[in-house]
Amino acid sequence: MMRSRSRILTSQQRQALLEAIIDRYERAPEVIEKALPEVGKILSTSCRAVKRSERGGIFQLTPVERQRREQSLAEALGKLHRAKAFSKEEAIQALEDAASLKEAFPYEDHKIREAEIRKLVNIATGLSVTTKGKVTKHVFQEGEPARTVCMLRGVKLNLTWDKKLMSVEVDPKELAIRARALSLIGIGSDTASDVAARHDDYFVEAISDR
């Protein structure tokens, strides 16, 4: 009888495998419980008590992946400006790259502008990023997202554990609050009101939606 070769997984592969099993269990527990009853029993008592945001490291990027994401995003944005045709698939990939970079490095400038985010969302989902109307959502795949990344206040990207886009939500009310706050930031003087004198107060009111 031929002996089976031992398979040694790297720590990254083990983490990815664990996340895949947990993700599958939370979306369809009966599948795991039927195929792997012992695993299902363990997850039934612990999985749902653990928040996805508490699973360390899964959204961190290695230097190689970061470079790949940055290059992919830069190429996509360049094509977005110069090419007439930009596919839905390309827009989805660009949003995934942007969300992955922002999630891993939230305080860095990833060189994607608001107008580009709006255009990518529209191409990928057909949704209009507007300050009027009701909350809209486009779903690519059902399930509980592993993480939500706000590309703008009012524009949320819901992602799987492996950084794939699950859905996009657009909240016009939140976008209106953001637009109002940004408009106040740039005001130097206003002879028709006391906005200039009460700049900070108005800004707080704007972002608080008073």
Backbone as ProteinMPNN parsed JSONL, in Angstrom:
{"seq_chain_A": "MMRSRSRILTSQQRQALLEAIIDRYERAPEVIEKALPEVGKILSTSCRAVKRSERGGIFQLTPVERQRREQSLAEALGKLHRAKAFSKEEAIQALEDAASLKEAFPYEDHKIREAEIRKLVNIATGLSVTTKGKVTKHVFQEGEPARTVCMLRGVKLNLTWDKKLMSVEVDPKELAIRARALSLIGIGSDTASDVAARHDDYFVEAISDR", "coords_chain_A": {"N_chain_A": [[0.843, -1.202, 0.0], [0.538, 2.178, -0.859], [2.027, 4.76, 0.888], [0.517, 7.663, 2.156], [1.532, 10.957, 1.497], [2.731, 13.262, 3.9], [1.203, 16.341, 4.636], [2.192, 19.525, 5.038], [1.147, 22.519, 6.236], [1.596, 26.012, 5.863], [1.674, 28.662, 8.327], [0.127, 30.769, 7.414], [-1.473, 29.508, 5.512], [-2.859, 27.74, 7.162], [-4.308, 29.588, 8.71], [-5.873, 30.764, 6.715], [-7.353, 28.534, 5.908], [-8.765, 27.98, 8.263], [-10.324, 30.331, 8.48], [-11.849, 30.045, 6.18], [-13.378, 27.77, 6.746], [-14.796, 28.652, 9.008], [-16.169, 30.798, 7.888], [-17.75, 29.459, 6.011], [-19.268, 27.878, 7.748], [-20.742, 29.805, 9.152], [-22.338, 30.764, 7.158], [-23.636, 28.515, 6.129], [-24.308, 26.359, 8.226], [-25.257, 23.722, 8.317], [-23.988, 22.36, 6.289], [-21.279, 22.064, 7.073], [-21.704, 20.684, 9.475], [-22.698, 18.295, 8.552], [-20.678, 17.294, 6.837], [-18.357, 17.466, 8.384], [-18.745, 16.529, 11.272], [-17.531, 16.661, 13.874], [-16.067, 19.012, 13.786], [-18.172, 20.766, 13.313], [-19.516, 20.555, 15.757], [-17.732, 21.759, 17.525], [-17.629, 24.362, 16.485], [-20.27, 25.131, 16.815], [-20.496, 25.79, 19.467], [-18.734, 27.825, 19.887], [-18.135, 29.476, 17.667], [-20.106, 31.436, 16.904], [-19.964, 33.174, 18.968], [-17.752, 34.636, 18.626], [-16.614, 37.614, 17.322], [-16.146, 38.683, 14.012], [-14.377, 40.789, 13.594], [-12.591, 40.419, 15.593], [-10.876, 38.468, 14.923], [-7.667, 38.07, 14.554], [-5.449, 39.65, 12.247], [-6.295, 38.78, 9.658], [-6.99, 40.67, 7.788], [-4.722, 42.068, 7.37], [-2.03, 43.071, 5.237], [0.6, 41.535, 3.463], [3.908, 42.734, 2.614], [4.355, 42.134, -0.097], [1.762, 41.614, -1.072], [0.605, 44.07, -0.563], [2.042, 45.747, -2.295], [1.22, 44.624, -4.703], [-1.531, 45.147, -4.655], [-1.541, 47.963, -4.604], [-0.323, 48.549, -7.059], [-2.144, 47.353, -8.822], [-4.454, 48.884, -8.285], [-3.583, 51.452, -9.014], [-3.142, 51.097, -11.76], [-5.725, 50.502, -12.579], [-7.108, 52.888, -11.983], [-5.784, 54.62, -13.662], [-6.561, 53.605, -16.154], [-9.274, 54.034, -15.908], [-9.52, 56.745, -16.287], [-8.442, 57.244, -18.815], [-9.482, 55.463, -20.679], [-12.295, 54.593, -22.706], [-13.893, 52.39, -22.324], [-14.647, 50.54, -19.463], [-14.818, 47.821, -17.518], [-17.336, 46.081, -15.532], [-16.22, 44.069, -13.977], [-13.596, 44.98, -13.721], [-14.038, 47.28, -12.246], [-15.032, 46.214, -9.853], [-12.764, 44.808, -8.97], [-11.015, 46.952, -8.57], [-12.309, 48.31, -6.48], [-12.137, 46.349, -4.504], [-9.359, 46.259, -4.176], [-8.876, 48.895, -3.27], [-10.403, 48.939, -0.889], [-9.14, 46.912, 0.591], [-6.599, 48.01, 0.984], [-7.24, 50.343, 2.4], [-8.387, 49.244, 4.681], [-6.247, 47.865, 5.835], [-4.333, 49.864, 6.082], [-5.372, 52.427, 7.35], [-4.796, 55.145, 7.779], [-3.304, 56.164, 5.757], [-2.611, 57.748, 2.587], [-4.149, 56.6, -0.172], [-4.373, 57.411, -2.701], [-6.815, 57.597, -4.14], [-9.54, 59.25, -5.357], [-12.589, 60.958, -4.349], [-14.39, 61.278, -6.511], [-13.565, 59.214, -8.146], [-14.152, 56.969, -6.614], [-16.932, 57.162, -6.547], [-17.526, 56.79, -9.264], [-16.507, 54.219, -9.749], [-18.125, 52.679, -8.036], [-20.599, 53.085, -9.252], [-20.188, 51.879, -11.779], [-19.617, 49.253, -10.998], [-21.913, 48.442, -9.611], [-24.185, 49.785, -10.473], [-25.438, 51.556, -8.865], [-26.261, 54.875, -7.822], [-24.212, 57.271, -6.423], [-25.389, 59.391, -4.455], [-26.771, 62.315, -2.828], [-29.428, 62.294, -2.402], [-32.561, 60.601, -1.91], [-33.333, 57.152, -0.952], [-31.709, 54.676, 1.162], [-29.649, 52.462, -0.622], [-28.734, 49.222, -1.858], [-26.474, 46.91, -3.265], [-26.085, 43.554, -3.923], [-23.616, 41.142, -4.266], [-22.952, 38.601, -3.408], [-24.579, 36.471, -1.1], [-24.631, 36.429, 2.522], [-22.913, 36.81, 5.7], [-20.865, 39.59, 6.099], [-17.278, 39.699, 6.47], [-15.92, 41.978, 7.087], [-16.568, 45.483, 7.134], [-15.89, 48.201, 5.125], [-15.65, 51.644, 5.042], [-15.543, 53.573, 2.394], [-16.21, 56.157, 1.807], [-17.974, 58.468, 3.882], [-21.076, 57.167, 4.082], [-20.788, 55.421, 2.0], [-20.423, 52.123, 1.888], [-18.434, 49.228, 1.775], [-18.861, 45.852, 1.814], [-17.087, 43.009, 2.723], [-15.733, 39.684, 2.108], [-13.932, 37.201, 4.078], [-11.61, 36.779, 2.62], [-11.271, 39.123, 1.289], [-13.016, 39.668, -0.839], [-15.555, 41.31, -2.669], [-18.725, 41.573, -1.285], [-21.086, 43.066, -1.021], [-22.432, 46.355, -1.674], [-23.257, 49.36, -0.081], [-25.147, 52.322, -0.21], [-25.756, 55.305, 1.339], [-27.673, 57.974, 1.142], [-28.339, 60.009, 3.015], [-26.193, 60.023, 4.843], [-24.172, 60.706, 3.063], [-25.007, 63.272, 2.425], [-24.639, 64.576, 4.85], [-21.884, 64.433, 5.026], [-21.154, 65.949, 2.765], [-22.155, 68.417, 3.499], [-20.606, 68.99, 5.758], [-18.016, 69.096, 4.628], [-18.333, 71.265, 2.931], [-18.451, 73.339, 4.719], [-15.934, 73.361, 5.822], [-14.266, 74.643, 3.989], [-15.021, 77.317, 4.036], [-14.202, 80.712, 4.279], [-15.14, 83.261, 4.776], [-18.346, 84.743, 5.264], [-20.596, 86.926, 4.44], [-23.308, 86.94, 4.719], [-24.027, 85.516, 6.894], [-23.196, 84.112, 10.151], [-21.291, 82.205, 9.76], [-18.492, 82.219, 9.321], [-17.483, 83.2, 11.753], [-18.392, 81.291, 13.503], [-17.239, 78.895, 12.739], [-16.132, 76.358, 13.704], [-18.211, 75.476, 15.386], [-20.341, 75.182, 13.583], [-19.3, 73.2, 11.986], [-19.177, 70.989, 13.727], [-21.912, 70.701, 14.186], [-22.704, 70.004, 11.632], [-21.507, 67.477, 11.125], [-22.703, 66.093, 13.077], [-25.279, 66.055, 12.342], [-27.333, 67.771, 13.277]], "CA_chain_A": [[0.0, 0.0, 0.0], [1.316, 3.4, -0.951], [1.809, 5.636, 2.026], [0.162, 9.031, 1.781], [2.53, 11.942, 1.883], [2.254, 14.22, 4.888], [1.019, 17.668, 4.098], [2.495, 20.531, 6.034], [0.632, 23.82, 5.842], [2.205, 27.172, 6.481], [0.766, 29.316, 9.266], [-0.815, 31.571, 6.624], [-2.428, 28.572, 4.912], [-3.727, 27.26, 8.239], [-5.221, 30.668, 9.058], [-6.824, 30.9, 5.615], [-8.231, 27.372, 5.976], [-9.652, 28.182, 9.405], [-11.276, 31.369, 8.141], [-12.758, 29.501, 5.17], [-14.301, 26.86, 7.421], [-15.674, 29.464, 9.838], [-17.042, 31.553, 6.99], [-18.725, 28.527, 5.455], [-20.163, 27.455, 8.82], [-21.669, 30.876, 9.499], [-23.287, 30.94, 6.052], [-24.412, 27.283, 5.954], [-23.805, 25.448, 9.26], [-25.633, 22.337, 8.07], [-23.007, 21.752, 5.387], [-20.129, 21.657, 7.884], [-22.134, 19.685, 10.448], [-22.875, 17.025, 7.852], [-19.409, 16.812, 6.3], [-17.357, 17.394, 9.456], [-19.549, 16.661, 12.497], [-16.739, 17.061, 15.033], [-15.778, 20.432, 13.608], [-19.437, 21.459, 13.501], [-19.823, 20.585, 17.179], [-16.86, 22.761, 18.129], [-18.035, 25.681, 16.024], [-21.605, 25.458, 17.323], [-20.394, 26.309, 20.83], [-17.77, 28.922, 19.998], [-18.002, 30.33, 16.489], [-21.019, 32.575, 16.872], [-19.634, 34.1, 20.047], [-16.56, 35.37, 18.232], [-16.844, 38.602, 16.291], [-15.168, 38.592, 12.933], [-13.373, 41.823, 13.742], [-11.651, 40.014, 16.617], [-9.968, 37.466, 14.382], [-6.509, 38.898, 14.242], [-4.51, 39.532, 11.149], [-6.739, 38.302, 8.364], [-7.072, 41.768, 6.84], [-3.421, 42.677, 7.179], [-1.416, 42.751, 3.95], [2.039, 41.361, 3.42], [4.513, 43.732, 1.719], [4.164, 41.732, -1.495], [0.355, 41.825, -1.422], [0.364, 45.513, -0.576], [2.578, 46.267, -3.547], [0.369, 44.147, -5.786], [-2.795, 45.886, -4.583], [-1.291, 49.349, -4.984], [-0.083, 48.584, -8.501], [-3.409, 47.018, -9.474], [-5.345, 50.028, -8.144], [-3.047, 52.548, -9.82], [-3.393, 50.774, -13.165], [-7.175, 50.607, -12.813], [-7.497, 54.301, -11.983], [-5.259, 55.195, -14.89], [-7.44, 53.188, -17.243], [-10.579, 54.654, -15.684], [-9.479, 58.116, -16.809], [-8.049, 57.385, -20.22], [-10.175, 54.535, -21.569], [-13.747, 54.751, -22.8], [-14.531, 51.178, -21.799], [-14.154, 50.056, -18.181], [-15.795, 46.777, -17.23], [-17.838, 45.871, -14.18], [-15.235, 43.245, -13.28], [-12.469, 45.837, -13.39], [-14.477, 48.179, -11.178], [-15.094, 45.411, -8.63], [-11.387, 44.558, -8.542], [-10.464, 48.213, -8.066], [-12.915, 48.558, -5.176], [-11.542, 45.385, -3.575], [-7.991, 46.72, -3.894], [-8.956, 50.109, -2.458], [-10.915, 48.581, 0.439], [-8.107, 46.133, 1.274], [-5.542, 48.939, 1.387], [-7.751, 51.236, 3.444], [-8.59, 48.454, 5.899], [-4.95, 47.536, 6.425], [-3.577, 51.095, 6.341], [-6.459, 53.419, 7.333], [-4.359, 56.54, 7.904], [-2.436, 56.508, 4.644], [-3.254, 58.227, 1.374], [-4.055, 55.557, -1.206], [-4.454, 58.083, -4.005], [-8.071, 57.395, -4.839], [-10.366, 60.414, -5.058], [-14.027, 60.727, -4.167], [-15.023, 61.119, -7.819], [-13.208, 57.887, -8.656], [-14.936, 56.005, -5.843], [-18.312, 57.263, -7.03], [-17.606, 56.21, -10.604], [-16.29, 52.774, -9.629], [-19.341, 52.111, -7.436], [-21.65, 53.119, -10.268], [-19.88, 50.862, -12.793], [-19.67, 47.915, -10.398], [-23.215, 48.089, -9.048], [-25.302, 50.512, -11.064], [-25.974, 52.48, -7.878], [-25.828, 56.261, -7.901], [-23.721, 57.791, -5.148], [-26.067, 60.676, -4.436], [-27.219, 62.789, -1.515], [-30.885, 62.278, -2.378], [-33.182, 59.29, -2.038], [-33.266, 56.197, 0.145], [-30.541, 53.789, 1.206], [-29.678, 51.411, -1.638], [-27.723, 48.182, -1.642], [-26.283, 45.941, -4.343], [-25.499, 42.341, -3.348], [-22.916, 40.248, -5.188], [-23.11, 37.264, -2.835], [-25.254, 36.505, 0.188], [-23.852, 35.983, 3.669], [-22.466, 37.817, 6.647], [-19.537, 40.071, 5.722], [-16.207, 39.607, 7.457], [-15.554, 43.328, 7.464], [-17.148, 46.575, 6.371], [-14.958, 49.309, 4.936], [-16.31, 52.862, 4.56], [-14.669, 54.308, 1.484], [-16.642, 57.516, 2.096], [-19.13, 58.43, 4.776], [-22.257, 56.903, 3.269], [-20.484, 54.383, 1.005], [-19.853, 50.992, 2.613], [-18.11, 48.019, 1.031], [-18.864, 44.669, 2.668], [-16.135, 42.071, 2.144], [-15.547, 38.354, 2.676], [-12.679, 37.067, 4.818], [-10.482, 36.851, 1.689], [-11.271, 40.446, 0.666], [-13.869, 39.717, -2.025], [-16.699, 42.201, -2.464], [-20.005, 40.901, -1.104], [-22.161, 44.007, -1.298], [-22.133, 47.79, -1.552], [-24.382, 50.125, 0.438], [-25.061, 53.769, -0.392], [-26.699, 55.993, 2.224], [-27.71, 59.385, 0.736], [-28.363, 60.896, 4.18], [-24.822, 60.124, 5.33], [-23.427, 61.452, 2.049], [-25.405, 64.672, 2.549], [-23.967, 65.089, 6.046], [-20.474, 64.593, 4.652], [-21.046, 67.073, 1.834], [-22.409, 69.643, 4.271], [-19.435, 69.233, 6.597], [-16.901, 69.5, 3.769], [-18.58, 72.612, 2.405], [-18.168, 74.298, 5.783], [-14.493, 73.407, 6.075], [-13.599, 75.552, 3.079], [-15.562, 78.674, 4.102], [-13.332, 81.651, 4.96], [-15.989, 84.355, 5.256], [-19.695, 84.699, 4.723], [-21.218, 88.168, 4.901], [-24.737, 86.756, 4.913], [-24.29, 84.739, 8.105], [-22.081, 84.089, 11.09], [-20.569, 80.953, 9.549], [-17.055, 82.42, 9.49], [-17.179, 83.364, 13.169], [-18.736, 80.069, 14.236], [-16.817, 77.806, 11.848], [-16.022, 75.073, 14.401], [-19.535, 75.079, 15.862], [-21.121, 74.723, 12.442], [-18.733, 71.936, 11.523], [-19.655, 69.951, 14.655], [-23.337, 70.501, 13.907], [-22.854, 69.329, 10.34], [-21.194, 66.052, 11.192], [-23.624, 65.48, 14.049], [-26.601, 66.089, 11.711], [-28.306, 68.423, 14.169]], "C_chain_A": [[0.876, 1.25, 0.0], [0.976, 4.313, 0.224], [1.484, 7.041, 1.539], [1.217, 9.993, 2.293], [1.936, 12.91, 2.908], [2.182, 15.608, 4.26], [1.219, 18.687, 5.209], [2.054, 21.883, 5.511], [1.41, 24.925, 6.541], [1.196, 27.801, 7.435], [-0.276, 30.15, 8.523], [-1.872, 30.683, 5.99], [-3.387, 28.029, 5.968], [-4.754, 28.314, 8.631], [-6.288, 30.836, 7.99], [-7.833, 29.755, 5.625], [-9.242, 27.52, 7.113], [-10.723, 29.213, 9.084], [-12.303, 30.866, 7.128], [-13.805, 28.593, 5.809], [-15.296, 27.641, 8.269], [-16.67, 30.232, 8.98], [-18.132, 30.665, 6.421], [-19.734, 28.099, 6.516], [-21.196, 28.53, 9.126], [-22.694, 31.11, 8.402], [-24.185, 29.724, 5.886], [-23.916, 26.235, 6.951], [-24.117, 23.981, 8.99], [-24.631, 21.613, 7.168], [-21.807, 21.23, 6.175], [-20.522, 20.558, 8.862], [-22.323, 18.316, 9.813], [-21.541, 16.446, 7.392], [-18.37, 16.584, 7.392], [-18.06, 17.573, 10.804], [-18.772, 17.117, 13.715], [-16.406, 18.548, 14.972], [-17.043, 21.251, 13.842], [-19.799, 21.596, 14.962], [-18.998, 21.65, 17.893], [-17.336, 24.166, 17.762], [-19.384, 26.098, 16.592], [-21.555, 26.073, 18.711], [-19.475, 27.521, 20.943], [-17.802, 29.923, 18.86], [-18.848, 31.579, 16.569], [-20.739, 33.582, 17.979], [-18.433, 34.972, 19.707], [-16.899, 36.337, 17.121], [-15.761, 38.492, 15.231], [-14.054, 39.617, 13.1], [-12.318, 41.457, 14.769], [-10.694, 38.935, 16.122], [-8.746, 38.181, 13.84], [-5.849, 38.593, 12.921], [-5.039, 39.215, 9.784], [-6.801, 39.415, 7.334], [-5.758, 42.512, 6.685], [-2.821, 42.212, 5.857], [0.076, 42.557, 4.114], [2.62, 42.449, 2.506], [4.292, 43.416, 0.245], [2.725, 41.992, -1.928], [0.025, 43.307, -1.465], [0.847, 46.119, -1.894], [1.706, 45.865, -4.728], [-0.939, 44.916, -5.823], [-2.614, 47.333, -5.052], [-1.083, 49.481, -6.488], [-1.364, 48.328, -9.273], [-4.37, 48.213, -9.438], [-4.888, 51.188, -9.013], [-3.32, 52.32, -11.307], [-4.874, 50.933, -13.505], [-7.612, 52.062, -12.889], [-6.976, 55.016, -13.227], [-6.133, 54.861, -16.083], [-8.808, 53.839, -17.134], [-10.636, 56.052, -16.309], [-9.233, 58.179, -18.309], [-8.842, 56.516, -21.178], [-11.675, 54.798, -21.562], [-14.469, 53.569, -22.176], [-13.846, 50.738, -20.505], [-15.198, 49.089, -17.659], [-16.223, 46.743, -15.762], [-16.823, 45.086, -13.355], [-14.021, 44.067, -12.86], [-12.816, 46.788, -12.253], [-14.531, 47.441, -9.842], [-13.699, 45.175, -8.082], [-10.757, 45.813, -7.95], [-11.022, 48.542, -6.687], [-12.353, 47.596, -4.124], [-10.126, 45.79, -3.189], [-8.021, 47.924, -2.956], [-9.399, 49.797, -1.032], [-9.861, 47.816, 1.243], [-6.997, 47.041, 1.789], [-6.013, 49.852, 2.513], [-7.948, 50.497, 4.754], [-7.272, 48.194, 6.605], [-4.17, 48.779, 6.837], [-4.533, 52.288, 6.326], [-6.006, 54.868, 7.331], [-3.425, 56.981, 6.779], [-3.254, 56.949, 3.434], [-3.05, 57.192, 0.272], [-4.375, 56.089, -2.598], [-5.686, 57.674, -4.821], [-9.018, 58.497, -4.399], [-11.846, 60.046, -4.95], [-14.726, 60.481, -5.502], [-14.747, 59.739, -8.408], [-13.977, 56.798, -7.923], [-16.376, 55.978, -6.336], [-18.469, 56.557, -8.378], [-17.437, 54.697, -10.561], [-17.521, 52.079, -9.061], [-20.45, 52.033, -8.471], [-21.424, 52.041, -11.325], [-20.067, 49.462, -12.227], [-21.077, 47.49, -10.019], [-24.411, 48.707, -9.758], [-25.93, 51.503, -10.106], [-25.431, 53.886, -8.107], [-25.41, 56.726, -6.519], [-24.215, 59.227, -5.041], [-26.503, 61.044, -3.032], [-28.742, 62.803, -1.399], [-31.418, 60.857, -2.54], [-33.009, 58.434, -0.801], [-31.963, 55.377, 0.073], [-30.701, 52.694, 0.153], [-28.538, 50.442, -1.397], [-27.68, 47.253, -2.842], [-25.53, 44.751, -3.772], [-24.876, 41.486, -4.446], [-23.026, 38.799, -4.713], [-23.688, 37.384, -1.435], [-24.32, 36.031, 1.301], [-23.48, 37.145, 4.569], [-21.07, 38.295, 6.268], [-18.521, 39.902, 6.843], [-15.819, 40.984, 7.958], [-16.261, 44.334, 6.579], [-16.16, 47.733, 6.319], [-15.731, 50.501, 4.374], [-15.339, 53.638, 3.682], [-14.943, 55.806, 1.575], [-17.712, 57.404, 3.163], [-20.366, 58.292, 3.914], [-22.026, 55.877, 2.179], [-19.736, 53.254, 1.708], [-19.619, 49.808, 1.674], [-18.036, 46.861, 2.01], [-18.054, 43.574, 1.987], [-16.162, 40.716, 2.834], [-14.221, 38.321, 3.421], [-11.463, 37.183, 3.898], [-10.564, 38.08, 0.79], [-12.019, 40.496, -0.668], [-15.118, 40.538, -1.701], [-17.996, 41.405, -2.379], [-21.174, 41.814, -1.457], [-21.668, 45.44, -1.119], [-23.396, 48.494, -1.083], [-24.123, 51.614, 0.246], [-26.149, 54.425, 0.437], [-26.681, 57.486, 1.883], [-27.681, 60.356, 1.918], [-26.955, 61.11, 4.718], [-23.948, 60.907, 4.355], [-23.745, 62.945, 2.131], [-24.732, 65.326, 3.755], [-22.498, 65.356, 5.737], [-20.29, 65.813, 3.756], [-21.221, 68.4, 2.566], [-21.202, 70.005, 5.122], [-18.259, 69.729, 5.765], [-17.087, 70.902, 3.219], [-18.258, 73.672, 3.45], [-16.683, 74.428, 6.057], [-13.823, 74.48, 5.238], [-14.059, 76.987, 3.158], [-14.613, 79.582, 4.88], [-14.128, 82.817, 5.519], [-17.349, 84.247, 4.601], [-20.447, 85.912, 5.263], [-22.693, 88.013, 5.201], [-25.064, 86.013, 6.188], [-23.097, 84.817, 9.032], [-21.265, 82.816, 10.946], [-19.085, 81.127, 9.808], [-16.681, 82.499, 10.965], [-17.409, 82.08, 13.954], [-18.372, 78.828, 13.436], [-16.812, 76.457, 12.54], [-17.375, 74.568, 14.881], [-20.387, 74.524, 14.728], [-20.614, 73.372, 11.935], [-19.207, 70.78, 12.399], [-21.122, 69.658, 14.398], [-23.542, 69.722, 12.622], [-22.606, 67.849, 10.447], [-22.067, 65.332, 12.201], [-25.046, 65.41, 13.498], [-27.643, 66.671, 12.656], [-29.368, 69.148, 13.366]], "O_chain_A": [[1.833, 1.354, 0.767], [-0.188, 4.594, 0.509], [2.116, 7.543, 0.608], [1.727, 9.842, 3.403], [0.782, 13.323, 2.791], [3.027, 15.977, 3.444], [0.488, 18.695, 6.199], [2.526, 22.341, 4.47], [1.828, 24.77, 7.688], [0.002, 27.51, 7.362], [-1.428, 30.23, 8.949], [-3.043, 31.059, 5.934], [-4.58, 27.874, 5.708], [-5.921, 27.998, 8.858], [-7.463, 31.027, 8.302], [-9.021, 29.967, 5.383], [-10.424, 27.223, 6.946], [-11.899, 29.0, 9.379], [-13.481, 31.214, 7.204], [-14.981, 28.644, 5.45], [-16.491, 27.345, 8.262], [-17.856, 30.307, 9.299], [-19.295, 31.06, 6.354], [-20.922, 27.969, 6.223], [-22.371, 28.231, 9.335], [-23.792, 31.596, 8.67], [-25.359, 29.864, 5.543], [-23.185, 25.321, 6.571], [-23.352, 23.097, 9.377], [-24.453, 20.4, 7.275], [-21.369, 20.098, 5.973], [-19.767, 19.607, 9.063], [-22.127, 17.293, 10.468], [-21.298, 15.248, 7.538], [-17.598, 15.627, 7.335], [-17.982, 18.642, 11.409], [-19.295, 17.889, 14.519], [-16.458, 19.251, 15.982], [-17.002, 22.299, 14.487], [-20.329, 22.626, 15.378], [-19.507, 22.36, 18.761], [-17.433, 25.044, 18.619], [-19.621, 27.283, 16.826], [-22.469, 26.801, 19.097], [-19.44, 28.176, 21.985], [-17.522, 31.103, 19.069], [-18.35, 32.678, 16.324], [-21.223, 34.713, 17.932], [-18.134, 35.932, 20.416], [-17.417, 35.929, 16.081], [-14.597, 38.236, 15.539], [-12.901, 39.333, 12.775], [-11.266, 42.094, 14.831], [-9.786, 38.538, 16.852], [-8.798, 38.819, 12.788], [-5.707, 37.436, 12.525], [-4.305, 39.362, 8.807], [-6.679, 39.156, 6.136], [-5.688, 43.49, 5.941], [-3.075, 41.093, 5.411], [0.739, 43.319, 4.817], [1.886, 43.027, 1.704], [4.068, 44.316, -0.565], [2.485, 42.523, -3.012], [-0.752, 43.748, -2.311], [0.141, 46.906, -2.524], [1.477, 46.659, -5.641], [-1.409, 45.295, -6.896], [-3.435, 47.858, -5.805], [-1.598, 50.406, -7.116], [-1.644, 49.003, -10.264], [-5.021, 48.52, -10.437], [-5.702, 51.835, -9.672], [-3.687, 53.25, -12.024], [-5.23, 51.43, -14.573], [-8.4, 52.431, -13.76], [-7.636, 55.898, -13.775], [-6.415, 55.718, -16.92], [-9.432, 54.16, -18.145], [-11.682, 56.478, -16.799], [-9.752, 59.061, -18.994], [-8.876, 56.799, -22.376], [-12.248, 55.176, -20.54], [-15.53, 53.727, -21.571], [-12.626, 50.583, -20.456], [-16.332, 49.48, -17.387], [-15.562, 47.297, -14.885], [-16.592, 45.39, -12.185], [-13.482, 43.873, -11.77], [-11.979, 47.068, -11.395], [-14.121, 47.983, -8.815], [-13.464, 45.319, -6.883], [-10.048, 45.744, -6.946], [-10.284, 49.005, -5.816], [-12.121, 47.992, -2.981], [-9.735, 45.68, -2.027], [-7.285, 47.97, -1.971], [-8.837, 50.33, -0.076], [-9.707, 48.049, 2.442], [-6.51, 46.86, 2.906], [-5.274, 50.106, 3.465], [-7.705, 51.055, 5.824], [-7.186, 48.292, 7.829], [-3.434, 48.755, 7.823], [-4.509, 53.082, 5.385], [-6.766, 55.743, 6.916], [-2.825, 58.053, 6.851], [-4.417, 56.579, 3.276], [-1.926, 56.939, -0.16], [-4.613, 55.33, -3.538], [-5.603, 57.439, -6.027], [-9.273, 58.663, -3.206], [-12.284, 58.984, -5.393], [-15.558, 59.581, -5.613], [-15.598, 59.166, -9.088], [-14.407, 55.818, -8.532], [-16.964, 54.912, -6.519], [-19.429, 55.818, -8.596], [-18.146, 53.973, -11.26], [-17.918, 51.017, -9.541], [-21.158, 51.03, -8.556], [-22.368, 51.36, -11.724], [-20.611, 48.584, -12.898], [-21.407, 46.307, -10.096], [-25.527, 48.2, -9.652], [-26.858, 52.22, -10.48], [-24.289, 54.063, -8.531], [-26.165, 56.591, -5.556], [-23.544, 60.161, -5.481], [-26.593, 60.187, -2.154], [-29.282, 63.277, -0.4], [-30.813, 60.022, -3.212], [-32.597, 58.913, 0.255], [-31.24, 55.391, -0.924], [-31.759, 52.073, 0.05], [-27.513, 50.792, -0.812], [-28.718, 46.857, -3.372], [-24.453, 44.915, -3.199], [-25.531, 41.151, -5.433], [-23.175, 37.883, -5.522], [-23.33, 38.286, -0.679], [-23.344, 35.324, 1.049], [-23.705, 38.309, 4.239], [-20.166, 37.471, 6.129], [-18.869, 39.956, 8.022], [-15.434, 41.144, 9.116], [-16.522, 44.064, 5.406], [-15.66, 48.184, 7.35], [-16.393, 50.381, 3.343], [-14.419, 54.284, 4.183], [-14.032, 56.623, 1.438], [-18.301, 56.336, 3.33], [-20.68, 59.173, 3.114], [-22.972, 55.493, 1.492], [-18.571, 53.402, 2.077], [-20.49, 49.439, 0.886], [-17.231, 46.888, 2.94], [-18.293, 43.245, 0.825], [-16.56, 40.605, 3.994], [-13.47, 39.296, 3.402], [-10.402, 37.631, 4.332], [-10.015, 38.099, -0.312], [-11.675, 41.299, -1.535], [-15.661, 40.463, -0.599], [-18.328, 40.65, -3.293], [-22.13, 41.392, -2.107], [-20.633, 45.693, -0.502], [-24.479, 48.259, -1.618], [-23.024, 52.104, 0.505], [-27.331, 54.134, 0.258], [-25.763, 58.195, 2.295], [-27.062, 61.417, 1.828], [-26.564, 62.238, 5.016], [-23.085, 61.679, 4.771], [-22.866, 63.784, 1.933], [-24.31, 66.48, 3.692], [-21.943, 66.38, 6.137], [-19.378, 66.614, 3.965], [-20.525, 69.376, 2.286], [-20.816, 71.171, 5.205], [-17.58, 70.678, 6.155], [-16.119, 71.645, 3.056], [-17.838, 74.777, 3.108], [-16.218, 75.487, 6.48], [-12.912, 75.159, 5.713], [-13.544, 77.825, 2.417], [-14.252, 79.268, 6.014], [-13.833, 83.31, 6.608], [-17.475, 83.712, 3.499], [-20.882, 85.916, 6.414], [-23.278, 88.864, 5.871], [-26.234, 85.881, 6.545], [-22.111, 85.496, 8.745], [-20.615, 82.386, 11.898], [-18.469, 80.275, 10.449], [-15.674, 81.927, 11.381], [-16.722, 81.807, 14.939], [-19.096, 77.833, 13.449], [-17.413, 75.505, 12.042], [-17.662, 73.374, 14.796], [-21.072, 73.515, 14.894], [-21.393, 72.518, 11.513], [-19.591, 69.725, 11.894], [-21.533, 68.497, 14.393], [-24.438, 68.883, 12.528], [-23.382, 67.044, 9.934], [-22.162, 64.105, 12.186], [-25.919, 64.788, 14.103], [-28.726, 66.106, 12.808], [-30.271, 69.755, 13.942]]}, "name": "protein", "num_of_chains": 1, "seq": "MMRSRSRILTSQQRQALLEAIIDRYERAPEVIEKALPEVGKILSTSCRAVKRSERGGIFQLTPVERQRREQSLAEALGKLHRAKAFSKEEAIQALEDAASLKEAFPYEDHKIREAEIRKLVNIATGLSVTTKGKVTKHVFQEGEPARTVCMLRGVKLNLTWDKKLMSVEVDPKELAIRARALSLIGIGSDTASDVAARHDDYFVEAISDR"}
